[in-house]
Coordinates of C-alpha atoms in Angstrom, one line a residue:
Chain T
X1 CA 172.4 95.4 35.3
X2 CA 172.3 94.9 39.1
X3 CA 175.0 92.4 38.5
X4 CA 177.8 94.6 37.1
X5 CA 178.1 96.8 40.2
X6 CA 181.4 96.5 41.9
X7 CA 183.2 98.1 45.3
X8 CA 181.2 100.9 46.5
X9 CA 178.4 101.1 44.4
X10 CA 177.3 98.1 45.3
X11 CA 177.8 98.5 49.0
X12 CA 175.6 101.6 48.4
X13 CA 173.2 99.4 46.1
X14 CA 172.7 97.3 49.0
X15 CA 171.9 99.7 51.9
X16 CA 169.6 101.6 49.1
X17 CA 167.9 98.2 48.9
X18 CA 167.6 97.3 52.8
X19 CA 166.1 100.7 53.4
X20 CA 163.4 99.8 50.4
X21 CA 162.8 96.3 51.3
X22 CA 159.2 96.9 52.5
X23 CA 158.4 97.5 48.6
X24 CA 156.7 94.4 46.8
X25 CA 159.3 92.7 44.8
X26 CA 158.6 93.7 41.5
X27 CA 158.3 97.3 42.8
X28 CA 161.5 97.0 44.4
X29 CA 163.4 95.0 41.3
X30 CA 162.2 98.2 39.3
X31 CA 163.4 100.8 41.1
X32 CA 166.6 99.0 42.1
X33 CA 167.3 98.9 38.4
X34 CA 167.2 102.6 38.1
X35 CA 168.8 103.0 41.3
X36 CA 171.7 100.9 39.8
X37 CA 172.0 102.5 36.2
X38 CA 171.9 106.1 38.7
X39 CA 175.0 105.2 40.6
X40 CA 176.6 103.7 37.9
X41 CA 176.5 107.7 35.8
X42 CA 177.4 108.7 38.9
X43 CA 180.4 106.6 39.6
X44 CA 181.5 107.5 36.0
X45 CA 181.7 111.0 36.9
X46 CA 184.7 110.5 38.7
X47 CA 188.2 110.0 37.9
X48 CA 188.8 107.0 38.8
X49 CA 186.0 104.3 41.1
X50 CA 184.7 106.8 43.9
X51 CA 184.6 105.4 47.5
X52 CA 181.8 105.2 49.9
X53 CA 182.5 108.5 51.3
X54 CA 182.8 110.0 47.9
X55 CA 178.9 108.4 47.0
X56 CA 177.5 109.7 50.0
X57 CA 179.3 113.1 49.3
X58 CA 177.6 113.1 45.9
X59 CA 173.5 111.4 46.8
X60 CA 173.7 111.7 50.9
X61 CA 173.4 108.5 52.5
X62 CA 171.9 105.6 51.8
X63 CA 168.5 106.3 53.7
X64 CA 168.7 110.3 52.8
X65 CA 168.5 108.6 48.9
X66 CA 166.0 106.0 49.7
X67 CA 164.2 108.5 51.7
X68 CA 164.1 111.3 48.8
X69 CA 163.0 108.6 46.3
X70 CA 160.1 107.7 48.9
X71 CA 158.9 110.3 49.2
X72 CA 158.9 111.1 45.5
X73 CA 157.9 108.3 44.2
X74 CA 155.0 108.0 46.6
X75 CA 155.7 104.6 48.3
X76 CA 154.0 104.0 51.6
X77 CA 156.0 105.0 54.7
X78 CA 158.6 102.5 55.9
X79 CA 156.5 100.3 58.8
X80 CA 158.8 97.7 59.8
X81 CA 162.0 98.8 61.2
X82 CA 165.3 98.6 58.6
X83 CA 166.7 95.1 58.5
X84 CA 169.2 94.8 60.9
X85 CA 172.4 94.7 58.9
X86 CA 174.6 93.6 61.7
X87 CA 171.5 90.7 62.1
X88 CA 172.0 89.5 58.4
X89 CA 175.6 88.9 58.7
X90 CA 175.6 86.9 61.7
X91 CA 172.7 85.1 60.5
X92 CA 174.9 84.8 57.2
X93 CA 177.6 83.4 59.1
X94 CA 176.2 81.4 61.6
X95 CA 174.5 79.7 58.3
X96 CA 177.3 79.1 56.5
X97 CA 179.2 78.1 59.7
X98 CA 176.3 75.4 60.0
X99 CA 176.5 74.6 56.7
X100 CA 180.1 73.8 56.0
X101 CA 181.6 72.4 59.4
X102 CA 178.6 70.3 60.1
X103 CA 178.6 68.0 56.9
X104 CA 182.3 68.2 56.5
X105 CA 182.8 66.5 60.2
X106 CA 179.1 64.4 59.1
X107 CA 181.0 63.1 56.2
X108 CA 183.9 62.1 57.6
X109 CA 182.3 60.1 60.3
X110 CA 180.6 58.1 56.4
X111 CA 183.6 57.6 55.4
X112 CA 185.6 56.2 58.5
X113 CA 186.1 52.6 58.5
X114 CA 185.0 51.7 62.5
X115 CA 182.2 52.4 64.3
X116 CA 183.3 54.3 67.1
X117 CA 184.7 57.1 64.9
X118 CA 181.5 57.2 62.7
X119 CA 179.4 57.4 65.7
X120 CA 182.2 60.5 67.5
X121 CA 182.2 62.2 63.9
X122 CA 178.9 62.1 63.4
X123 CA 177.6 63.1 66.5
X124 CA 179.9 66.1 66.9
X125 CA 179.1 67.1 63.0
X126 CA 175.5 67.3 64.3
X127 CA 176.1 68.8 67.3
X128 CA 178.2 71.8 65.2
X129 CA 175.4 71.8 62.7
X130 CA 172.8 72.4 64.6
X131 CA 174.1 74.7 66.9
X132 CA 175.3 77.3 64.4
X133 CA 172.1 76.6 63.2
X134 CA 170.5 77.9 66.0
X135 CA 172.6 80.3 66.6
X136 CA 172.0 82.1 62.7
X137 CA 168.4 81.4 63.4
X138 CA 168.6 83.7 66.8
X139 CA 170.6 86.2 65.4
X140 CA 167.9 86.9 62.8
X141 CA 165.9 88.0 66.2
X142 CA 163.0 89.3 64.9
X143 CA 164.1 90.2 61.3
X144 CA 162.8 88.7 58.0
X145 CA 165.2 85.6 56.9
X146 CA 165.5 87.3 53.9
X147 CA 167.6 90.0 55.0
X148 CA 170.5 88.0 54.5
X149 CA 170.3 88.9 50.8
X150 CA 170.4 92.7 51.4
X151 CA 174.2 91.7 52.8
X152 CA 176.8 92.4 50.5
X153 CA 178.0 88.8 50.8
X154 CA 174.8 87.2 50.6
X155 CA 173.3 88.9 47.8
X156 CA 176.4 87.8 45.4
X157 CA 175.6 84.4 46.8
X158 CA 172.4 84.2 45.9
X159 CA 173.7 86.3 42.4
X160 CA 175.8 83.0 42.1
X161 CA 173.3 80.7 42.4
X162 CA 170.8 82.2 40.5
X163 CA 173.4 82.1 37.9
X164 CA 174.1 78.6 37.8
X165 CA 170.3 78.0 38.1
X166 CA 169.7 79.8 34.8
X167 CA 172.2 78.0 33.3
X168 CA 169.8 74.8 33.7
X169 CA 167.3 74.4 30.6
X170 CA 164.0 75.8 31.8
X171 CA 161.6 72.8 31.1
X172 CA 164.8 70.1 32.6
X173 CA 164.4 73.3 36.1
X174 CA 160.5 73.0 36.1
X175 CA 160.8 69.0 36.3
X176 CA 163.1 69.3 38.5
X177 CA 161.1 70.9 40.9
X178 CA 157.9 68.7 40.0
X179 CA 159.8 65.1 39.9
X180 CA 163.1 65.5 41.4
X181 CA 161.9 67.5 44.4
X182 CA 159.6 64.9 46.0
X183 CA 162.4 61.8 45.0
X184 CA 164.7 63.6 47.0
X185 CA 162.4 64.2 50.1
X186 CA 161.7 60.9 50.4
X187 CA 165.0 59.5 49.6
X188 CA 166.9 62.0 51.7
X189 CA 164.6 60.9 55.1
X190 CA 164.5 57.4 54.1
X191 CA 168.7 56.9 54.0
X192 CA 168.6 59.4 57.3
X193 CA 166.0 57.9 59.3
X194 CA 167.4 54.4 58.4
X195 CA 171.1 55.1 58.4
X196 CA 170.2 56.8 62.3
X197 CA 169.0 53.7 63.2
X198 CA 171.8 51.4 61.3
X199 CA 174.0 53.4 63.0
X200 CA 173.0 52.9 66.7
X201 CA 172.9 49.1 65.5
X202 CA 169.1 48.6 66.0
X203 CA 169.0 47.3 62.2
X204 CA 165.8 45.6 62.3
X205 CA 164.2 49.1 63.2
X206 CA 166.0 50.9 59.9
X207 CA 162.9 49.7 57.6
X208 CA 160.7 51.5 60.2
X209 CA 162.9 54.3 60.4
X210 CA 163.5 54.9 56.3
X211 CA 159.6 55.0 56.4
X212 CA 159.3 57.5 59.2
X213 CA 162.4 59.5 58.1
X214 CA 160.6 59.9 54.7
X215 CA 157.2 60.7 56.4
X216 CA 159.6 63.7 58.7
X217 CA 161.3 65.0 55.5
X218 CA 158.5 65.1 53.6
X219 CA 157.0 67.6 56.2
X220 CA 160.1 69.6 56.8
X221 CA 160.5 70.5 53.2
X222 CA 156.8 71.9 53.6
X223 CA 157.2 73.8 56.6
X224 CA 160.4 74.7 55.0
X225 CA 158.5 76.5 52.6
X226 CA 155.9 78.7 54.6
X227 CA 158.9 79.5 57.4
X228 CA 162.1 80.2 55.6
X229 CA 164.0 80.3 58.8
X230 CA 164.1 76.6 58.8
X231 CA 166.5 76.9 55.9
X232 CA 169.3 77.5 58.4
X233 CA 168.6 73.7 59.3
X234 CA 167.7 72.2 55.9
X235 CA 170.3 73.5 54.2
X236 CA 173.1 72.3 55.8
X237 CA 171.1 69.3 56.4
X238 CA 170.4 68.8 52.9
X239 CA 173.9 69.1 52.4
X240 CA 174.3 66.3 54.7
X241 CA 172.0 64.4 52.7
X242 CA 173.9 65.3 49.4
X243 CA 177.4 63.1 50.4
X244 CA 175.4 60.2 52.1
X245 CA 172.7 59.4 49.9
X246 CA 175.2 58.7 46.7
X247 CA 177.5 56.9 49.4
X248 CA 174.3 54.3 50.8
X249 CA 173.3 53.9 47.3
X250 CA 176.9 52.8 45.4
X251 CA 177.5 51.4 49.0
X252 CA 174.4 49.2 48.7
X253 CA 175.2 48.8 45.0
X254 CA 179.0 47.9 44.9
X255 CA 178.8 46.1 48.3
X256 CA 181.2 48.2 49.5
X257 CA 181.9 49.0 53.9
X258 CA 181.7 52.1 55.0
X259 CA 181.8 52.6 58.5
X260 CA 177.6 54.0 58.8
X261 CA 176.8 50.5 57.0
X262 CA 179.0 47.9 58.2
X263 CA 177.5 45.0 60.2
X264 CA 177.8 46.1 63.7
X265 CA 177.3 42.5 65.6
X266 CA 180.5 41.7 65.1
X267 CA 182.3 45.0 66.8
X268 CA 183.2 44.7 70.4
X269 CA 181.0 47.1 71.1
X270 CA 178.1 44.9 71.6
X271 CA 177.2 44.1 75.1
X272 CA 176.7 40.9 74.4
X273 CA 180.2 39.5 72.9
X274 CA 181.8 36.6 72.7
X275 CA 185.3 35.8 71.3
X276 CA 185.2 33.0 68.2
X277 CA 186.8 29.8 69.3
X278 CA 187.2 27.6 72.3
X279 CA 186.5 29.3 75.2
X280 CA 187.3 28.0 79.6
X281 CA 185.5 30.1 82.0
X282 CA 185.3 33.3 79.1
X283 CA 189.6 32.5 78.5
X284 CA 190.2 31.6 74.8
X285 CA 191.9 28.0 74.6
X286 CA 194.7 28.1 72.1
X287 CA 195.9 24.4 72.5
X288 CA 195.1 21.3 74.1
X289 CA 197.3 18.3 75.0
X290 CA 195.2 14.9 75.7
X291 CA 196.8 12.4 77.8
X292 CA 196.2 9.2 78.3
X293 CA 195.6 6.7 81.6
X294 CA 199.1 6.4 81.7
X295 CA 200.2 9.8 81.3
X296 CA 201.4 9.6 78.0
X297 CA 200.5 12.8 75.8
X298 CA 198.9 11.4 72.3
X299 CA 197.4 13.1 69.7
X300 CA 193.5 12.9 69.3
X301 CA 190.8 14.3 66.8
X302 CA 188.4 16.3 68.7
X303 CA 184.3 16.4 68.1
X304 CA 181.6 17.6 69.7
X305 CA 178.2 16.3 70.6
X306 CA 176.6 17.1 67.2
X307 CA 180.3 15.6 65.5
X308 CA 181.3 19.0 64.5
X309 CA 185.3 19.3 64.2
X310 CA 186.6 21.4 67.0
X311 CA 189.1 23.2 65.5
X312 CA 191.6 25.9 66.7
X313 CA 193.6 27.9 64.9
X314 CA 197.4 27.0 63.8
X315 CA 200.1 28.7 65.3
X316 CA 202.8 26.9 64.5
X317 CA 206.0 28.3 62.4
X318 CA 204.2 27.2 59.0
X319 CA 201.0 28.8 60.1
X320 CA 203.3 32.3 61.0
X321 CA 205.9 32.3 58.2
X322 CA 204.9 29.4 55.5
X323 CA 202.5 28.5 53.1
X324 CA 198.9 29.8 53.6
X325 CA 197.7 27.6 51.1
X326 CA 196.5 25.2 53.8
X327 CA 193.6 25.0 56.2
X328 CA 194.2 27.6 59.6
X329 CA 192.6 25.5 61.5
X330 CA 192.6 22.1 62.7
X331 CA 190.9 19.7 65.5
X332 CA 194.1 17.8 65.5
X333 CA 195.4 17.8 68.7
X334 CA 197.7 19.1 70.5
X335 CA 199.5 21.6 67.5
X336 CA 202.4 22.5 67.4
X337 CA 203.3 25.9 68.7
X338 CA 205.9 28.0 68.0
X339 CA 208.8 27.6 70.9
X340 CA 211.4 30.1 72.4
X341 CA 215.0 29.0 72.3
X342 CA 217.2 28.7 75.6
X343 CA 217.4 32.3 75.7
X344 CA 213.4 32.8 75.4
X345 CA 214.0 34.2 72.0
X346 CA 211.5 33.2 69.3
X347 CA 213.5 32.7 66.4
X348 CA 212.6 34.3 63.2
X349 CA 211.9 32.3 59.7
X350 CA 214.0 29.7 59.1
X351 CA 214.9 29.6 62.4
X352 CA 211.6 29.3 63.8
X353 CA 210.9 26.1 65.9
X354 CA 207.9 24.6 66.9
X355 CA 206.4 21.4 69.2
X356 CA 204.0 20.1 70.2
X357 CA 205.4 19.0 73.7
X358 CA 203.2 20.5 76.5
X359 CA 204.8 23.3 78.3
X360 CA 203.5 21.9 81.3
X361 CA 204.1 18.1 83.4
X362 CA 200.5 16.9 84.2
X363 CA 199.9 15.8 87.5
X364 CA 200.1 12.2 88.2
X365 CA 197.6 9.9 86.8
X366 CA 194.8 8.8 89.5
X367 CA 195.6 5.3 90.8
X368 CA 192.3 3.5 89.0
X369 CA 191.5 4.2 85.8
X370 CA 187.9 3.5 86.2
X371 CA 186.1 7.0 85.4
X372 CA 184.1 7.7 88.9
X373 CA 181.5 10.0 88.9
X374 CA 182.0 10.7 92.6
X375 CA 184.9 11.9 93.9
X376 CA 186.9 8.9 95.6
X377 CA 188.6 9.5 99.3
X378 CA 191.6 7.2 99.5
X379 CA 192.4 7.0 103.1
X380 CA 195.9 5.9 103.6
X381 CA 196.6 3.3 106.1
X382 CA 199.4 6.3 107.9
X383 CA 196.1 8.2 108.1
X384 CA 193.8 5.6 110.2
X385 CA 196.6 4.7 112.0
X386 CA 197.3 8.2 113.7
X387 CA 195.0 9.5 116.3
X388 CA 195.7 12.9 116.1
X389 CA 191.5 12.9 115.4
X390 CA 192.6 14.9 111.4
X391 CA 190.0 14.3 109.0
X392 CA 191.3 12.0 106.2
X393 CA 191.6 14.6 103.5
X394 CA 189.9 13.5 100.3
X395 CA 192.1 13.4 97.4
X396 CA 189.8 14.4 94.0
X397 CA 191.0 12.8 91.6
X398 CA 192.5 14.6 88.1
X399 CA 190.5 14.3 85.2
X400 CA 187.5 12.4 86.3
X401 CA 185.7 14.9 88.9
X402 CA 183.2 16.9 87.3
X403 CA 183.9 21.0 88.2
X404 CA 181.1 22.7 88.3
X405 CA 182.4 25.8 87.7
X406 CA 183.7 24.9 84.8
X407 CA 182.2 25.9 81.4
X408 CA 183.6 25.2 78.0
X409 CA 182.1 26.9 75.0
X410 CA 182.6 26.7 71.4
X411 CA 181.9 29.1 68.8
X412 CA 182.3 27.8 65.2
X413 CA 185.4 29.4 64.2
X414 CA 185.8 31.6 61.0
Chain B
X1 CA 163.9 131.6 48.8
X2 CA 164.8 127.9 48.6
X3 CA 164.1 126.7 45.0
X4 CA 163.9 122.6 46.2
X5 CA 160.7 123.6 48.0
X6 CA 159.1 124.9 45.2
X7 CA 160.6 122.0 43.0
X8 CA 158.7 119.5 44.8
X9 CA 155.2 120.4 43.5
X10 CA 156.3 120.8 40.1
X11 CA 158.5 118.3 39.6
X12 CA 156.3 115.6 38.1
X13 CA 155.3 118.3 35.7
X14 CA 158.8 119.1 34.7
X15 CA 159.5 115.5 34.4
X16 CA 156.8 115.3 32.1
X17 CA 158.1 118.4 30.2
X18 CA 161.6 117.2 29.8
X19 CA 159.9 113.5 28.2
X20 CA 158.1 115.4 25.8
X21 CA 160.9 116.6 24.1
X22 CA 162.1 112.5 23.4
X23 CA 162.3 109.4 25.8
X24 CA 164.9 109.5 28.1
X25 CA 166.7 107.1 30.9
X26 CA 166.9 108.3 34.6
X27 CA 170.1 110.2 34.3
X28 CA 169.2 111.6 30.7
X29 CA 165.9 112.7 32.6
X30 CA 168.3 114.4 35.4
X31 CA 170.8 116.1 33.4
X32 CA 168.3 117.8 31.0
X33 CA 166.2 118.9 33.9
X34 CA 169.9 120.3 35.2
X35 CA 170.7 121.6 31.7
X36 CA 167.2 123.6 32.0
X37 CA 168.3 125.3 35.1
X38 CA 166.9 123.3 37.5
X39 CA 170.2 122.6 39.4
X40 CA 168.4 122.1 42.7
X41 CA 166.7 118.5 41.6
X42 CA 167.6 116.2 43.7
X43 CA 168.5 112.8 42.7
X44 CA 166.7 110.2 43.9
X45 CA 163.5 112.5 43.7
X46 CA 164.1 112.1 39.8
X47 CA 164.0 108.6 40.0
X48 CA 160.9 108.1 42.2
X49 CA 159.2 110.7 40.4
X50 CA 159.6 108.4 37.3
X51 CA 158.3 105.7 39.1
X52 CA 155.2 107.2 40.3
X53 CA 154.2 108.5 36.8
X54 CA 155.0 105.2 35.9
X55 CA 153.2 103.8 38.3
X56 CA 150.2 106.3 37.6
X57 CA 150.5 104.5 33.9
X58 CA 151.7 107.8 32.5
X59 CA 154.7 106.5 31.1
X60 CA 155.8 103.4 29.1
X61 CA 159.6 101.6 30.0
X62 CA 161.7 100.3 27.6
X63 CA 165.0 98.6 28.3
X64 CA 167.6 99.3 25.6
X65 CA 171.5 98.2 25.5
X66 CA 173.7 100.6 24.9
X67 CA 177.2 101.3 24.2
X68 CA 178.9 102.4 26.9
X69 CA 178.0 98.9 29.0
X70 CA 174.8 98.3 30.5
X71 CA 171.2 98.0 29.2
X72 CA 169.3 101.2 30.4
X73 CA 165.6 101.8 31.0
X74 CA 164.3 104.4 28.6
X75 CA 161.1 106.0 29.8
X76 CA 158.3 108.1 27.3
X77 CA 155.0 109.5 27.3
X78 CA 152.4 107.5 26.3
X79 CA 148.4 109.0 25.9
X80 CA 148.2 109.3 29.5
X81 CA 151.1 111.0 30.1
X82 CA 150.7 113.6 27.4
X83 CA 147.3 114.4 28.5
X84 CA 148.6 114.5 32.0
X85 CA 151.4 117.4 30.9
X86 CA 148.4 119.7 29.4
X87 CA 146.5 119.4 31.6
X88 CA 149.1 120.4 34.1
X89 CA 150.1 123.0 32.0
X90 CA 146.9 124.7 32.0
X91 CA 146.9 124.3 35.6
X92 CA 150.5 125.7 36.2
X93 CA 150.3 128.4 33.7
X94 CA 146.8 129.6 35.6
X95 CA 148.5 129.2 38.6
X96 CA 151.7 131.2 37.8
X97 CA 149.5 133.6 36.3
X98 CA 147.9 134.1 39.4
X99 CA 151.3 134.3 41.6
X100 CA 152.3 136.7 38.8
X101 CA 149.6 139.2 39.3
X102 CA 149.4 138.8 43.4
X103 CA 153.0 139.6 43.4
X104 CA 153.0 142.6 40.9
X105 CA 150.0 143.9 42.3
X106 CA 151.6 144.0 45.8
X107 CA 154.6 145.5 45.0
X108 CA 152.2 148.3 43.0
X109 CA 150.2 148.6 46.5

């Protein structure tokens, strides 16, 4: 009956109600009920659907009516002062601010490929969320969350969902509540406390944190139910929940990347990276060109200590505009690379050119092959000769002095 | 004199009164108390007087559909209720009896 009231009646229904919302609830259904089948004879009286003024013409106002009925039908006086109707809406709003925004911005961070954007997303979808949270929760002030419902807008709301939950069998709804309720406690902390931790890359931690996420939910769906202002937090929350628990599970199911579950080690993020390949002093080495004694470049195959191929990666004209059917790397040495023309212009496929000629003229081999481990002066006879009292300048030779500073590092290439 | 004051003691009774004639829904309830002569009734007093008899276990509620649109709540007396309306009669009638002979007697004075 309630449901069929339209325009001003049920702006009318709705202040009757506030002003009675200190009866108990089935009192208060009752005598709504009436109320509603009242104003709806006395809407038909006129010509066409009467207007707020026209009602309140007819019955007085709102609290005049609920006042008269009161007293008449000998209901306690009013104790608690009239829900703040200016309260509910803001409280309305501020909840379905937090409820929309939040997850929406939540969900995009799930969906976006790279870290940093999942991490930017979902902070500042939390950060929305929880603010307009608090903010419904402290417009309520001292009122009764359920206020809300005695505002127009949120009493068709929670018409609506009242209507889709009757549509539900009522053994599948009870079973729901017994089974499905407790499953989604745990399932909605577990994926939050663990995806927290996944996210913020400390994934050894996410076991612990499913575990204590489920423990937290757990006891905010209880708290939930004995203070009902923490539904301006679980809701949107639980909303939250809703988009990334079937994204973790078909994620974790179809193996596929979204950005909350991707492997973070190998972003750059990571204080402690290092680039694949061969790597001088932290520079990447692209190319090496051996020479021998005599100062002849020749190709070698390189190894290291545990006879591992050292391999860099092609970037010859093949490697950048042929086949791809062969290997990318190779510890063959020195590759070719691809080579400007006279100009410096890099010509494009099938123009490109490549050699493997070293772009540079090493110096001058040292005059004895003999590898010395210590650095060899080679005083010239000019030098002894001259008594200007200079210090014979030791020449270190290319190739066969250790530098110390020097560190070369490998990382298996992918 | 301003009939609503009166109308407030004795309204339960003509509530009681108008359902004894058939079982009615609030605005039913309203219009014949109207159609009586009581054109002072308010409203919503109708509608929390039915409550309180009903309340009191007076009356028995029914919902029935109608018509015109939407289901309506049909209240009647039950043993209670009828037993209630003589009683009150007696007590009215003794009463108006009463107010009857003060006032005649006065104006005779």
């Amino acid at each position: 009956m309630n449901s069929t009231v339209t325009g001003a009646v049920a702006i009318y229904l709705a202040q009757v109600r506030a002003e009675l919302s200190d009866l108990p609830s089935g009192e208060l259904e009752d005598v709504l009920e009436d109320v509603s089948g009242h104003l709806t004879e006395v809407a038909a009286e006129f010509e066409a659907e009467p207007t707020t003024e026209a009602l309140q013409e007819r019955l007085g106002t709102p609290r005049e009516y609920a006042a008269e009925l009161r007293t008449a039908a000998g209901y306690p006086p009013r104790t608690q002062p009239v829900a703040d109707r200016d309260a509910a809406r803001k409280a309305l709003r501020w909840g379905l601010v937090a409820a929309t925004a939040g997850p929406f911005l939540v969900a995009i961070g799930i969906f976006y490929w790279s870290h940093d954007e999942t991490v930017f997303f979902g902070v500042l979808g939390f950060a929305v969320l929880f603010l307009a949270a608090y903010l419904g929760v402290r417009a309520l002030r001292d009122n009764d969350p359920r206020i809300v419902l005695e505002d127009p807008r949120g009493r068709r709301g929670a018409e609506a969902v009242r209507g889709l939950v009757d549509q539900i069998p009522p053994n599948v709804r009870s079973e729901l509540v017994t089974i499905g309720q407790p499953v989604w406690w745990v399932a909605r902390g577990a994926i939050g406390g663990g995806g927290f931790f996944a996210l913020f890359g400390a994934g050894a931690v996410a076991v612990v944190g499913a575990v204590a996420g489920a423990a937290v939910s757990i006891w905010i769906g209880r708290r939930t139910q004995q203070d009902r202002r923490w539904l301006w937090y679980v809701v949107p929350l639980n909303i939250v929940a809703a988009v990334a628990v079937p994204a973790f599970l078909s994620a974790a199911y179809m193996g596929a990347s979204f950005g909350f579950l991707n492997d973070y080690g190998d972003y750059s993020s990571s204080s402690s990276y290092t680039p694949d390949g061969l790597v001088l002093n932290g520079t990447p080495v692209s190319n090496i060109y051996p020479f021998d004694a005599q100062g002849k470049q020749v190709s070698v195959r390189l190894y290291d200590q545990e006879g591992n191929p050292i391999a860099l990666r092609l970037e010859d004209c093949e490697a950048s505009y042929g086949r791809t059917d062969r290997d990318s790397t190779s510890n063959v040495v020195p590759h070719r690379v691809i080579t400007g023309d006279e100009s410096g212009n890099f010509g494009e496929e099938p123009n490109c050119r490549d050699t493997d000629k070293a772009p540079f003229v090493p110096p001058p081999a040292p005059a004895t092959a003999t590898p010395a481990p210590t650095p060899t002066g080679t005083p010239s006879a000019s030098a002894s000769s001259t008594p200007t009292g200079t210090t014979p300048t030791p020449t270190p030779a290319p190739g066969t002095t250790p530098r110390p500073a020097v560190t070369l590092t490998v990382q298996p290439t992918r | 004199m301003d009939t609503s004051q009166l109308l407030k003691g004795v309204l339960d009774l003509a509530v009681l009164a108008v359902l004894r004639d058939g079982d009615g829904y609030g605005y039913d309830v309203l219009r014949r108390l109207r159609q009586a002569g009581l054109e002072d009734v308010a409203d919503a007093s109708v509608y929390g007087t039915l409550r309180r008899l009903f309340q009191a276990g007076a009356l028995t509620s029914y919902v029935q559909p109608s018509e015109e649109g939407p289901h309506r709540k049909y209240y009647g007396l039950n043993k209670t209720g009828r037993d209630l309306l003589a009683q009150s009669t007696k007590t009215w009638n003794h009463f108006a009896d009463t107010m009857s002979v003060l006032l005649v007697e006065k104006e005779a004075a």
